[in-house]
Amino acid sequence: MTVRGSLTKAVLTTALLLALSAPAPAAASAAPGGSGPGRAVVAADDWTAPLSTRGRWIVDAEGDRFRLRSGNWHGASGTWNGTGSADDDGNHHAGENSHRIPLGLDRAPMAEIIAGFREIGINSVRLPFSNEMIHDTRPVTDGAVAANPALRGKTPLQVYDAVVRALTDADLAVILNNHTNTTRWCCGVDGNERWNASRTTAAWESDWLFMAGRYRENKRVVGADLYNEVRRDIWNDPNWGLGDNHDWFTASQRVGDRILTEANPDLLVVVEGINWTGIPVDGFAHGRPTLEPVRALSHTLVDSGKLVYSAHFYGYTGPRHSGATGIGETTDPRYQDLSPGELTAVLNRQAFFVSAEADRHFTAPVWISEFGAGGREETGAAQRAWFENFVDHLIRTDADFAYWPLVGLHENRRGNGWALLHWDSAGRRMGPYDGDDWRAGAWTRLVRSGGRSGHVAPVAGWSMLSPDHADFVASRRMRALPDWDPGARKAVCPDGRRLLGLSHTGNRGLCSDVTAGNLGDPAGGHEVVRDERHVAPGGDWASGYTKLQCPAGHFLTGYSVRGAAVSAALCAKAAPDGVTGTGGRTVWFDRSDNRGAHPKGGDFAQGHYKGQCADGEYAAGIAFTGRIGSSRTPDALYCRTLR
């Protein structure tokens, strides 16, 4: 979550630290009124696990669309503000002490809380946890689970287990969310800025393998949301693709592949964009990149159909506004300051383009895994209008979403009004349909909005290869085999896809299964080509150039490079009669793009010349030159027509 409200850190050692601290808006309170029963607003889902993706849609195991209508049940990631005793409720965000476990278990039975979720129309829960929680062996206090005595004496992880089990027993899908490193409220300069801010990347990966494997047999645990709101610490920005210790693209790509190959192949892998870079002071570079970097560099997981992108939006933040008030506040507009037209344009640019644009290397579902607004005492016209406008955009784009938060505390109908459901110390519930919550109408429109339903037909997939700093082998089969070009950086398409495009410089590639689907021989088989032995006499398709041509019955599925230079071509064996032809055409791209009139796949190598075979072709060779002045980068592709 983004921290809400005015800047209230007790001790800040420098003005820079103050400027970089994310804000926490003042808690909204509940207006007086009766607490009537909730009412179901949408029918329960009938779905079959596990989930996967087809283009921009999430689908269940039957291929039917499953829209994530989610909410966040926070607490296990921490509510302590980081100063004073964690035993004092006043030192927790908005005075809500979660006791290191999902909030509200001291006030209401778990079954009642979950029944409330179903009543308000959600089908899935984003369940935050901290890395510290995984290793925390201190039992929760009896008071922390006063309304759930069966949880007495359990560790936070054991309570988390019980919550997961209860949610999935109620047919709710659960997305595990690594929210923080340490069990405390997020998201300022707090030691939780990056996945490796308070622990090593290796430890973070180990924690994810543990959590993904722990729930492997529970098929309604459907996703791994890798890390929350990656952002700047005091001195360093996160980045998207530089290959260093702050590179969120590389870290998320690697742990996502490890989760799928080593722990749980059924999970969706959820990658959030970058939440903040720069110093939030007028005159200094700063902003919220969110998912904009995906257009130039997207993930290609080892299992196609498992990637979901994620973004967060709140009215008090903005495209270049951290959400701070006071120190750290800039003159940049907040989202709630934008007109409906301006808001739509910004949202589409920052996130929604990923699902709106089909047949791109980045096309994937976008899950807005956090959004929300103050409740009953939020009287600001701008804040209310933003929430209505944002809900309208979620409906218009048929987006997957998760409200923040689901559960809150109240006394005499006053408290932190952001939650949709609140319980007081006597266990009395306050919900959105008690007649005094202005958000009820918009929430009902959202969870009742129709959108696409039913069967989603398989679509052609497009994916990028980016061996910028290391191997980028997206093939399970090739990962299981010995290194086919030691010392070189290797790039291989996911199993079932073929190489269709290359960049002249920059080492990027484009893969797809368009038109023909999987061309590969079910029995496997490949050949690494380093010379011209398969160029037939009279078949010189790039005179004067070195040609790495696949043998008959094979197609290009990968390549290797040393520096910028081509090292070898990887040719996969095709199914019997899968590819044919003794001739083809040469696609040159050493001096300009050569991708056809309406190429699919998107710009997979921005700023570089690219070549691409047509949808109805397969690539059978790569040509380059070693003459003086050349870097032995790809100059041409040999494209042959599919059967």
XYZ file of C-alpha atoms in Angstrom:
643
model
C 0.000 0.000 0.000
C 1.051 3.582 -0.421
C 1.318 5.239 2.957
C -1.546 7.617 3.467
C -1.873 11.046 5.100
C 0.392 13.835 6.283
C 4.081 13.229 6.929
C 4.273 12.176 10.601
C 7.661 10.475 11.093
C 8.848 11.152 14.638
C 12.531 11.360 13.889
C 13.995 12.195 10.492
C 17.680 12.834 10.378
C 17.876 14.829 7.166
C 15.641 16.903 4.966
C 16.284 14.392 2.199
C 14.939 11.571 4.319
C 11.849 13.638 4.987
C 11.406 14.361 1.305
C 11.653 10.722 0.421
C 9.242 9.464 3.076
C 5.924 8.419 1.575
C 2.873 9.995 3.170
C 0.017 8.612 5.220
C -3.226 10.526 4.807
C -5.266 11.188 7.869
C -7.658 8.365 8.588
C -11.246 8.948 7.602
C -13.856 8.258 10.232
C -17.229 6.592 10.047
C -20.354 8.699 10.288
C -22.894 7.665 12.883
C -25.660 5.334 11.862
C -27.077 1.911 12.302
C -25.109 -1.155 11.299
C -27.523 -3.161 9.211
C -26.688 -6.453 7.537
C -24.733 -6.551 4.310
C -26.208 -7.845 1.101
C -24.743 -9.945 -1.677
C -24.095 -7.834 -4.762
C -22.855 -10.467 -7.211
C -23.235 -14.198 -7.645
C -20.438 -16.455 -6.474
C -18.016 -17.632 -9.136
C -17.874 -21.187 -10.396
C -14.269 -21.741 -11.435
C -11.686 -24.445 -11.834
C -8.098 -23.984 -10.680
C -5.397 -23.317 -11.668
C -5.468 -19.949 -13.425
C -3.460 -18.898 -16.456
C -3.620 -16.160 -19.099
C -4.696 -15.896 -22.722
C -3.596 -12.592 -24.159
C -4.933 -9.905 -21.874
C -7.369 -12.219 -20.033
C -6.990 -14.381 -16.943
C -8.715 -17.717 -17.451
C -9.403 -20.767 -15.322
C -8.448 -24.352 -16.132
C -11.477 -24.666 -18.444
C -10.427 -21.614 -20.436
C -13.203 -19.438 -19.013
C -12.494 -15.850 -18.121
C -11.842 -15.330 -14.404
C -11.892 -11.650 -13.525
C -9.994 -10.899 -10.351
C -12.537 -8.991 -8.290
C -10.246 -8.767 -5.313
C -9.568 -7.007 -2.078
C -6.532 -6.719 0.183
C -6.664 -8.326 3.630
C -3.627 -6.708 5.167
C -1.929 -7.114 8.543
C 0.550 -9.974 8.178
C 2.884 -7.540 6.430
C 2.772 -5.284 9.494
C 0.945 -2.216 10.814
C 3.593 -0.879 13.219
C 4.831 2.572 12.175
C 8.409 1.816 13.190
C 8.756 3.983 16.309
C 7.854 3.276 19.904
C 6.628 0.012 21.313
C 4.896 -2.304 18.873
C 2.616 -3.320 21.762
C 1.083 0.160 21.861
C -1.828 0.464 19.432
C -1.046 4.145 19.035
C 2.215 3.253 17.289
C 0.376 1.419 14.518
C -1.014 2.948 11.362
C -4.329 4.657 12.112
C -4.216 2.977 15.534
C -4.989 -0.392 13.941
C -2.754 -3.039 15.488
C -2.823 -6.220 13.415
C -0.563 -8.093 15.865
C 1.539 -9.384 12.907
C -1.403 -11.294 11.387
C -4.334 -10.427 9.089
C -6.258 -7.579 10.686
C -9.427 -8.135 12.685
C -8.920 -11.637 14.071
C -9.087 -10.191 17.585
C -12.569 -8.791 16.865
C -14.449 -11.214 14.624
C -14.405 -14.915 13.811
C -12.529 -15.685 10.638
C -15.614 -17.253 9.062
C -17.597 -14.068 9.648
C -14.898 -11.907 8.079
C -14.719 -14.140 5.016
C -18.507 -14.246 4.720
C -18.348 -10.456 4.582
C -15.952 -10.671 1.667
C -18.396 -12.853 -0.249
C -21.273 -10.518 0.560
C -19.574 -7.514 -1.027
C -18.873 -9.425 -4.215
C -15.201 -10.332 -4.285
C -13.889 -13.640 -5.584
C -10.234 -13.324 -4.608
C -7.989 -11.923 -1.892
C -4.549 -10.378 -2.126
C -2.963 -11.530 1.141
C 0.127 -9.489 2.069
C 2.976 -10.969 4.122
C 6.432 -9.860 5.181
C 9.638 -11.821 4.827
C 10.098 -11.388 8.569
C 6.746 -13.084 9.175
C 7.994 -16.264 7.511
C 10.782 -16.617 10.070
C 8.982 -15.160 13.113
C 8.727 -17.925 15.732
C 7.070 -15.797 18.430
C 3.514 -17.038 19.083
C 0.757 -14.491 18.712
C -0.801 -13.317 21.946
C -4.145 -14.671 23.047
C -5.577 -11.171 22.680
C -4.494 -11.002 19.040
C -6.850 -13.890 18.227
C -9.475 -13.287 20.893
C -12.311 -13.932 18.436
C -10.559 -17.005 17.033
C -9.361 -19.036 20.042
C -8.330 -21.991 17.868
C -5.395 -19.838 16.722
C -3.952 -19.348 20.214
C -0.279 -20.207 20.528
C 0.337 -20.230 16.795
C 3.100 -18.306 15.038
C 2.195 -15.599 12.517
C 2.975 -17.990 9.663
C 0.693 -20.646 11.147
C -2.091 -18.070 11.436
C -1.423 -17.072 7.827
C -1.742 -20.761 6.892
C -5.109 -20.948 8.615
C -6.321 -17.806 6.836
C -5.248 -19.168 3.459
C -7.021 -22.429 4.138
C -10.234 -20.709 5.254
C -10.283 -18.375 2.256
C -9.754 -21.155 -0.249
C -12.277 -23.415 1.526
C -14.746 -20.616 0.815
C -13.813 -20.894 -2.901
C -11.967 -17.590 -2.875
C -8.773 -17.390 -4.880
C -5.711 -16.262 -2.910
C -2.790 -14.268 -4.289
C 0.246 -14.340 -2.014
C 1.779 -10.865 -1.813
C 5.293 -10.179 -0.550
C 4.472 -6.724 0.759
C 7.397 -5.869 3.005
C 10.747 -7.207 4.153
C 10.094 -6.329 7.802
C 6.755 -6.568 9.599
C 5.897 -2.888 9.659
C 3.710 -0.407 7.830
C 4.802 0.391 4.306
C 5.837 2.591 2.282
C 8.326 5.341 3.108
C 12.066 5.125 3.618
C 11.576 2.219 5.969
C 13.887 -0.613 4.916
C 11.195 -2.058 2.657
C 11.863 -0.042 -0.474
C 13.127 -2.963 -2.543
C 12.881 -6.720 -2.438
C 16.489 -6.707 -1.169
C 16.433 -3.585 1.003
C 16.659 -5.488 4.293
C 17.891 -8.878 3.080
C 19.838 -10.290 0.174
C 18.280 -11.125 -3.149
C 19.218 -14.763 -2.528
C 17.303 -14.754 0.788
C 14.301 -13.112 -0.892
C 14.277 -15.778 -3.606
C 14.561 -18.513 -0.977
C 11.579 -17.072 0.896
C 9.517 -17.070 -2.282
C 10.380 -20.667 -3.101
C 9.344 -21.586 0.437
C 6.002 -19.761 0.249
C 5.146 -20.932 -3.266
C 5.964 -24.527 -2.387
C 4.134 -24.352 0.944
C 0.751 -23.953 -0.762
C 1.444 -26.018 -3.859
C -1.248 -28.578 -3.068
C -3.870 -25.883 -2.498
C -4.938 -25.123 -6.067
C -6.980 -22.107 -5.039
C -3.766 -20.344 -4.086
C -3.412 -18.957 -7.581
C -0.753 -16.261 -7.628
C 2.580 -14.933 -6.403
C 2.628 -11.117 -6.251
C 6.377 -10.673 -6.106
C 6.884 -7.367 -4.299
C 4.930 -4.278 -3.360
C 5.627 -0.729 -4.561
C 9.315 -0.935 -5.450
C 10.730 2.537 -4.878
C 13.719 4.707 -4.111
C 15.601 4.553 -0.831
C 17.617 7.533 0.437
C 20.266 7.364 -2.264
C 19.332 4.843 -4.937
C 16.556 4.365 -7.450
C 15.273 1.003 -8.599
C 15.630 0.450 -12.328
C 14.171 -1.681 -15.102
C 16.889 -3.572 -16.919
C 20.317 -2.219 -15.960
C 21.442 -5.583 -14.605
C 22.616 -4.320 -11.207
C 21.465 -5.031 -7.659
C 18.615 -2.518 -8.007
C 17.249 -3.984 -11.259
C 13.625 -4.907 -10.587
C 13.073 -6.302 -14.087
C 15.890 -8.826 -13.764
C 15.069 -9.748 -10.153
C 11.388 -10.354 -10.893
C 12.148 -12.262 -14.095
C 14.552 -14.554 -12.274
C 12.411 -15.276 -9.202
C 9.315 -15.738 -11.362
C 11.084 -18.418 -13.391
C 12.391 -20.047 -10.224
C 8.918 -20.174 -8.678
C 7.506 -21.866 -11.775
C 10.354 -24.343 -12.246
C 11.303 -25.135 -8.645
C 8.265 -24.551 -6.448
C 4.822 -24.250 -8.040
C 4.147 -24.286 -11.802
C 0.457 -23.460 -11.296
C 0.885 -19.930 -9.934
C 0.318 -16.719 -11.804
C 3.408 -14.532 -11.456
C 2.381 -10.952 -10.686
C 4.920 -8.211 -11.413
C 4.166 -4.692 -10.252
C 5.727 -1.718 -11.984
C 8.120 0.700 -10.278
C 6.266 2.926 -7.842
C 8.719 5.789 -7.408
C 12.064 7.107 -8.606
C 13.821 10.387 -7.925
C 13.673 13.038 -5.215
C 10.184 14.488 -4.665
C 11.308 18.101 -4.700
C 10.452 20.633 -7.406
C 13.422 21.005 -9.713
C 14.661 17.431 -9.249
C 13.800 14.516 -11.503
C 11.083 12.350 -9.981
C 7.988 10.386 -10.890
C 6.000 7.156 -10.867
C 7.134 4.988 -13.791
C 4.518 2.318 -12.945
C 4.318 0.004 -15.998
C 5.651 2.387 -18.652
C 9.030 0.567 -18.899
C 7.183 -2.595 -20.001
C 6.655 -1.128 -23.458
C 10.405 -1.312 -24.115
C 11.349 -4.321 -21.973
C 8.837 -6.994 -20.992
C 9.091 -10.277 -19.135
C 9.182 -13.649 -20.860
C 8.609 -16.345 -18.278
C 9.652 -19.931 -18.788
C 5.952 -20.856 -18.894
C 3.863 -18.789 -21.279
C 0.475 -17.843 -19.919
C 1.536 -17.139 -16.333
C 2.478 -13.437 -16.365
C 0.235 -10.727 -14.908
C 1.316 -7.101 -14.594
C 0.157 -4.923 -11.711
C -0.136 -1.238 -10.791
C -1.481 0.887 -7.911
C -3.438 4.135 -8.120
C -4.717 6.480 -5.418
C -6.253 9.901 -5.869
C -3.763 11.692 -3.613
C -0.750 10.435 -5.614
C -0.029 11.442 -9.193
C 2.039 10.596 -12.243
C 4.822 12.719 -10.732
C 3.496 13.156 -7.189
C 4.480 10.907 -4.271
C 1.350 11.748 -2.328
C 3.265 13.626 0.367
C 1.969 16.675 2.188
C 4.354 19.212 3.632
C 7.993 18.256 3.166
C 8.263 16.052 0.098
C 5.208 17.576 -1.550
C 5.717 18.942 -5.038
C 3.569 21.152 -7.240
C 2.859 18.280 -9.621
C -0.846 17.439 -10.002
C -2.293 14.496 -8.159
C -4.555 12.058 -9.982
C -7.545 13.624 -8.253
C -6.592 16.992 -9.767
C -6.944 15.697 -13.327
C -10.035 16.026 -15.466
C -11.721 12.758 -16.466
C -10.135 12.984 -19.912
C -6.694 13.735 -18.510
C -7.029 10.931 -15.979
C -7.969 8.419 -18.664
C -4.996 9.406 -20.825
C -2.543 9.135 -17.916
C -3.898 5.804 -16.706
C -3.703 4.327 -20.186
C -0.140 5.570 -20.639
C 1.061 4.331 -17.270
C -0.584 0.918 -17.066
C -3.695 0.048 -19.043
C -1.907 -0.032 -22.419
C -0.483 -3.420 -21.429
C -3.891 -5.066 -21.684
C -5.382 -2.681 -24.255
C -2.872 -3.387 -27.037
C -3.121 -6.875 -28.508
C -0.384 -8.873 -30.248
C 2.506 -7.126 -28.509
C 5.443 -8.658 -26.685
C 4.088 -7.016 -23.527
C 0.395 -7.929 -23.905
C -0.830 -9.350 -20.608
C -3.580 -8.902 -18.022
C -3.212 -5.814 -15.830
C -4.380 -6.194 -12.245
C -4.918 -2.920 -10.388
C -3.966 -4.570 -7.132
C -4.465 -1.454 -5.002
C -6.871 1.449 -5.228
C -9.195 2.959 -2.674
C -10.629 6.061 -1.054
C -11.570 7.360 2.373
C -14.991 6.322 3.536
C -17.852 7.935 5.354
C -16.147 11.140 6.457
C -14.404 11.792 3.139
C -16.226 14.926 2.038
C -13.695 16.264 -0.469
C -15.279 16.747 -3.886
C -12.016 16.001 -5.736
C -11.394 12.797 -3.781
C -14.935 11.548 -4.328
C -14.903 12.447 -8.024
C -11.583 10.677 -8.512
C -12.929 7.469 -7.017
C -16.015 7.572 -9.218
C -13.930 8.328 -12.313
C -11.404 5.611 -11.523
C -14.139 3.025 -11.003
C -15.625 4.102 -14.332
C -12.267 3.425 -15.984
C -11.999 -0.004 -14.371
C -15.440 -0.803 -15.739
C -14.723 0.687 -19.155
C -11.509 -1.321 -19.523
C -12.928 -4.495 -17.948
C -9.880 -4.522 -15.680
C -8.982 -6.889 -12.860
C -8.793 -5.066 -9.532
C -8.169 -5.311 -5.779
C -9.512 -2.735 -3.327
C -7.303 -1.523 -0.447
C -8.181 -2.494 2.252
C -10.962 -4.927 2.995
C -10.785 -4.928 6.809
C -10.587 -2.042 9.260
C -11.390 -1.246 12.880
C -13.887 1.246 14.278
C -15.377 2.427 17.548
C -18.815 4.017 17.562
C -18.622 4.012 13.753
C -15.499 6.134 13.766
C -12.011 5.041 12.729
C -9.899 4.478 9.645
C -12.610 4.746 7.024
C -10.657 3.386 4.066
C -11.745 -0.228 4.614
C -14.949 -1.624 3.160
C -15.694 -3.718 6.274
C -15.025 -2.602 9.861
C -15.411 -4.310 13.247
C -15.474 -2.648 16.646
C -14.103 -4.075 19.883
C -17.450 -5.710 20.614
C -17.423 -7.487 17.264
C -20.087 -5.302 15.630
C -19.601 -4.986 11.890
C -19.950 -1.858 9.778
C -20.194 -2.403 6.028
C -20.586 -0.459 2.794
C -24.329 -1.171 2.568
C -25.335 0.278 5.924
C -26.724 3.312 4.137
C -24.101 5.905 5.013
C -21.077 4.997 2.849
C -20.866 7.156 -0.274
C -18.670 4.531 -2.005
C -21.439 1.917 -2.074
C -22.879 2.934 -5.430
C -19.545 2.944 -7.254
C -18.477 -0.319 -5.601
C -21.708 -2.008 -6.631
C -21.331 -0.787 -10.221
C -17.821 -2.203 -10.258
C -18.449 -5.682 -8.879
C -21.630 -6.039 -10.920
C -20.099 -4.771 -14.168
C -20.461 -7.458 -16.784
C -17.352 -7.398 -18.898
C -16.180 -10.399 -20.820
C -17.251 -13.785 -19.517
C -17.309 -17.358 -20.686
C -14.756 -19.141 -22.829
C -11.692 -17.284 -24.092
C -10.172 -18.851 -27.183
C -6.401 -19.333 -27.244
C -4.554 -16.500 -28.944
C -1.142 -16.210 -30.535
C 1.516 -15.197 -28.049
C 4.422 -12.823 -28.579
C 7.432 -12.532 -26.303
C 10.743 -10.728 -26.119
C 14.220 -12.167 -25.627
C 16.628 -9.811 -23.850
C 20.032 -11.367 -23.115
C 21.291 -7.897 -22.211
C 23.427 -8.914 -19.249
C 23.148 -12.684 -18.912
C 21.466 -15.769 -20.352
C 17.790 -15.382 -21.203
C 16.695 -18.977 -21.699
C 12.901 -19.163 -21.565
C 12.754 -22.813 -22.631
C 12.219 -25.464 -19.965
C 13.676 -28.086 -22.301
C 16.897 -26.191 -22.934
C 17.293 -25.289 -19.266
C 17.346 -29.007 -18.465
C 20.130 -29.727 -20.971
C 23.869 -28.966 -20.794
C 25.101 -25.489 -21.720
C 24.982 -25.396 -25.508
C 27.403 -22.454 -25.924
C 29.615 -22.042 -22.828
C 30.813 -18.496 -22.242
C 28.220 -16.897 -24.496
C 24.969 -15.211 -23.480
C 22.142 -17.382 -24.718
C 18.565 -16.454 -25.626
C 15.935 -19.116 -26.282
C 12.214 -18.801 -26.999
C 9.702 -20.432 -24.656
C 8.852 -24.005 -25.601
C 6.208 -23.936 -28.319
C 7.345 -20.637 -29.825
C 9.734 -19.887 -32.666
C 12.119 -17.019 -33.281
C 10.616 -14.545 -35.740
C 12.560 -11.340 -35.186
C 16.026 -10.023 -34.356
C 17.543 -6.619 -33.821
C 20.644 -5.497 -35.706
C 22.184 -4.240 -32.472
C 21.115 -4.577 -28.859
C 20.826 -8.401 -28.834
C 17.017 -8.457 -28.672
C 14.778 -11.132 -30.177
C 11.068 -11.716 -30.793
C 9.286 -15.069 -30.406
C 5.784 -16.203 -31.320
C 3.542 -19.154 -32.036
C 1.449 -17.118 -34.473
C -0.412 -18.937 -37.281
C 1.073 -22.387 -36.772
C 1.212 -22.906 -33.020
C 3.885 -25.220 -31.687
C 6.141 -26.437 -34.502
C 8.397 -28.535 -32.309
C 8.843 -32.271 -32.447
C 7.214 -33.744 -29.327
C 10.317 -35.916 -28.921
C 12.538 -32.846 -28.769
C 15.829 -32.503 -30.542
C 17.939 -29.539 -31.574
C 21.174 -28.582 -33.279
C 23.588 -25.784 -32.458
C 24.846 -24.202 -35.686
C 28.150 -22.306 -35.777
C 29.060 -22.494 -39.484
C 27.631 -22.732 -43.008
C 27.456 -26.519 -43.301
C 23.705 -26.456 -43.969
C 23.809 -23.851 -46.739
C 23.082 -25.887 -49.870
C 25.133 -25.378 -53.041
C 23.522 -22.615 -55.029
C 21.531 -21.530 -51.983
C 23.592 -18.518 -50.915
C 20.881 -16.269 -49.517
C 23.285 -13.595 -48.187
C 26.294 -13.382 -50.485
C 29.480 -12.318 -48.733
C 28.000 -12.823 -45.290
C 28.447 -15.623 -42.785
C 25.232 -17.648 -42.679
C 24.155 -19.781 -39.708
C 21.441 -21.848 -41.347
C 19.299 -24.515 -39.719
C 19.288 -28.014 -41.223
C 16.218 -29.254 -43.052
C 13.301 -29.931 -40.759
C 14.474 -27.448 -38.140
C 13.578 -23.858 -37.251
C 15.284 -21.086 -35.289
C 14.337 -20.966 -31.634
C 17.334 -19.198 -30.133
C 20.729 -17.609 -30.562
C 23.812 -16.781 -28.555
C 26.033 -13.710 -28.476
C 29.463 -12.760 -27.212
C 29.365 -9.072 -26.522
C 27.395 -7.756 -29.501
C 28.531 -10.495 -31.877
C 26.539 -13.507 -33.010
C 28.047 -16.677 -31.600
C 25.675 -19.489 -32.620
C 22.149 -20.291 -33.763
C 19.908 -22.743 -31.951
C 17.720 -24.798 -34.282
C 14.874 -26.880 -32.882
C 13.717 -30.034 -34.609
C 10.253 -29.647 -36.082
C 7.467 -32.173 -35.878
C 7.371 -34.510 -38.874
C 6.283 -32.473 -41.894
C 6.087 -29.435 -39.647
C 8.279 -27.187 -41.772
C 9.314 -27.638 -45.366
C 10.889 -25.753 -48.210
C 14.221 -25.521 -49.924
C 13.979 -21.821 -50.642
C 13.043 -18.674 -48.830
C 13.614 -14.957 -48.725
C 16.267 -12.791 -47.149
C 15.125 -10.071 -44.767
C 17.857 -7.434 -44.414
C 17.755 -5.096 -41.436
C 21.291 -3.726 -41.219
C 20.337 -0.266 -42.464
C 16.672 0.105 -41.525
C 13.725 -1.776 -40.088
C 12.371 -4.580 -42.259
C 9.317 -5.999 -40.536
C 6.567 -5.853 -43.133
C 3.678 -3.444 -43.485
C 1.768 -4.372 -40.310
C 4.125 -6.294 -38.042
C 2.804 -7.829 -34.858
C 4.749 -8.202 -31.678
C 5.424 -4.536 -31.043
C 8.760 -2.733 -30.957
C 10.938 -5.370 -29.307
C 14.171 -3.360 -29.631
C 13.456 0.340 -29.344
C 16.057 2.510 -31.026
C 17.555 -0.370 -33.030
C 16.975 -1.682 -36.552
C 14.904 -4.845 -36.577
C 14.101 -7.640 -38.998
C 11.088 -9.936 -38.768
C 9.698 -12.851 -40.716
C 6.027 -12.753 -41.648
C 3.398 -14.437 -39.491
C 3.148 -17.326 -41.943
C 6.882 -17.939 -42.030
C 9.588 -19.389 -39.853
C 13.168 -18.184 -39.473
C 15.738 -20.677 -40.731
C 18.966 -18.693 -40.575
C 20.909 -15.664 -39.344
C 23.486 -13.790 -41.425
C 26.230 -11.434 -40.268
C 29.544 -10.116 -41.514
C 32.974 -10.151 -39.937
C 34.492 -7.559 -42.239
C 36.511 -4.692 -40.781
C 34.304 -2.224 -38.979
C 31.562 -4.747 -38.268
C 30.697 -6.019 -34.816
C 29.368 -9.312 -36.209
C 25.833 -8.292 -35.243
C 22.816 -9.803 -37.058
C 22.256 -8.295 -40.499
C 19.673 -10.592 -42.080
C 17.189 -13.380 -41.400
C 16.391 -16.246 -43.740
C 12.607 -16.643 -43.723
C 10.785 -19.656 -45.126
C 7.080 -20.202 -45.647
C 5.270 -22.537 -43.280
C 3.331 -25.488 -44.655
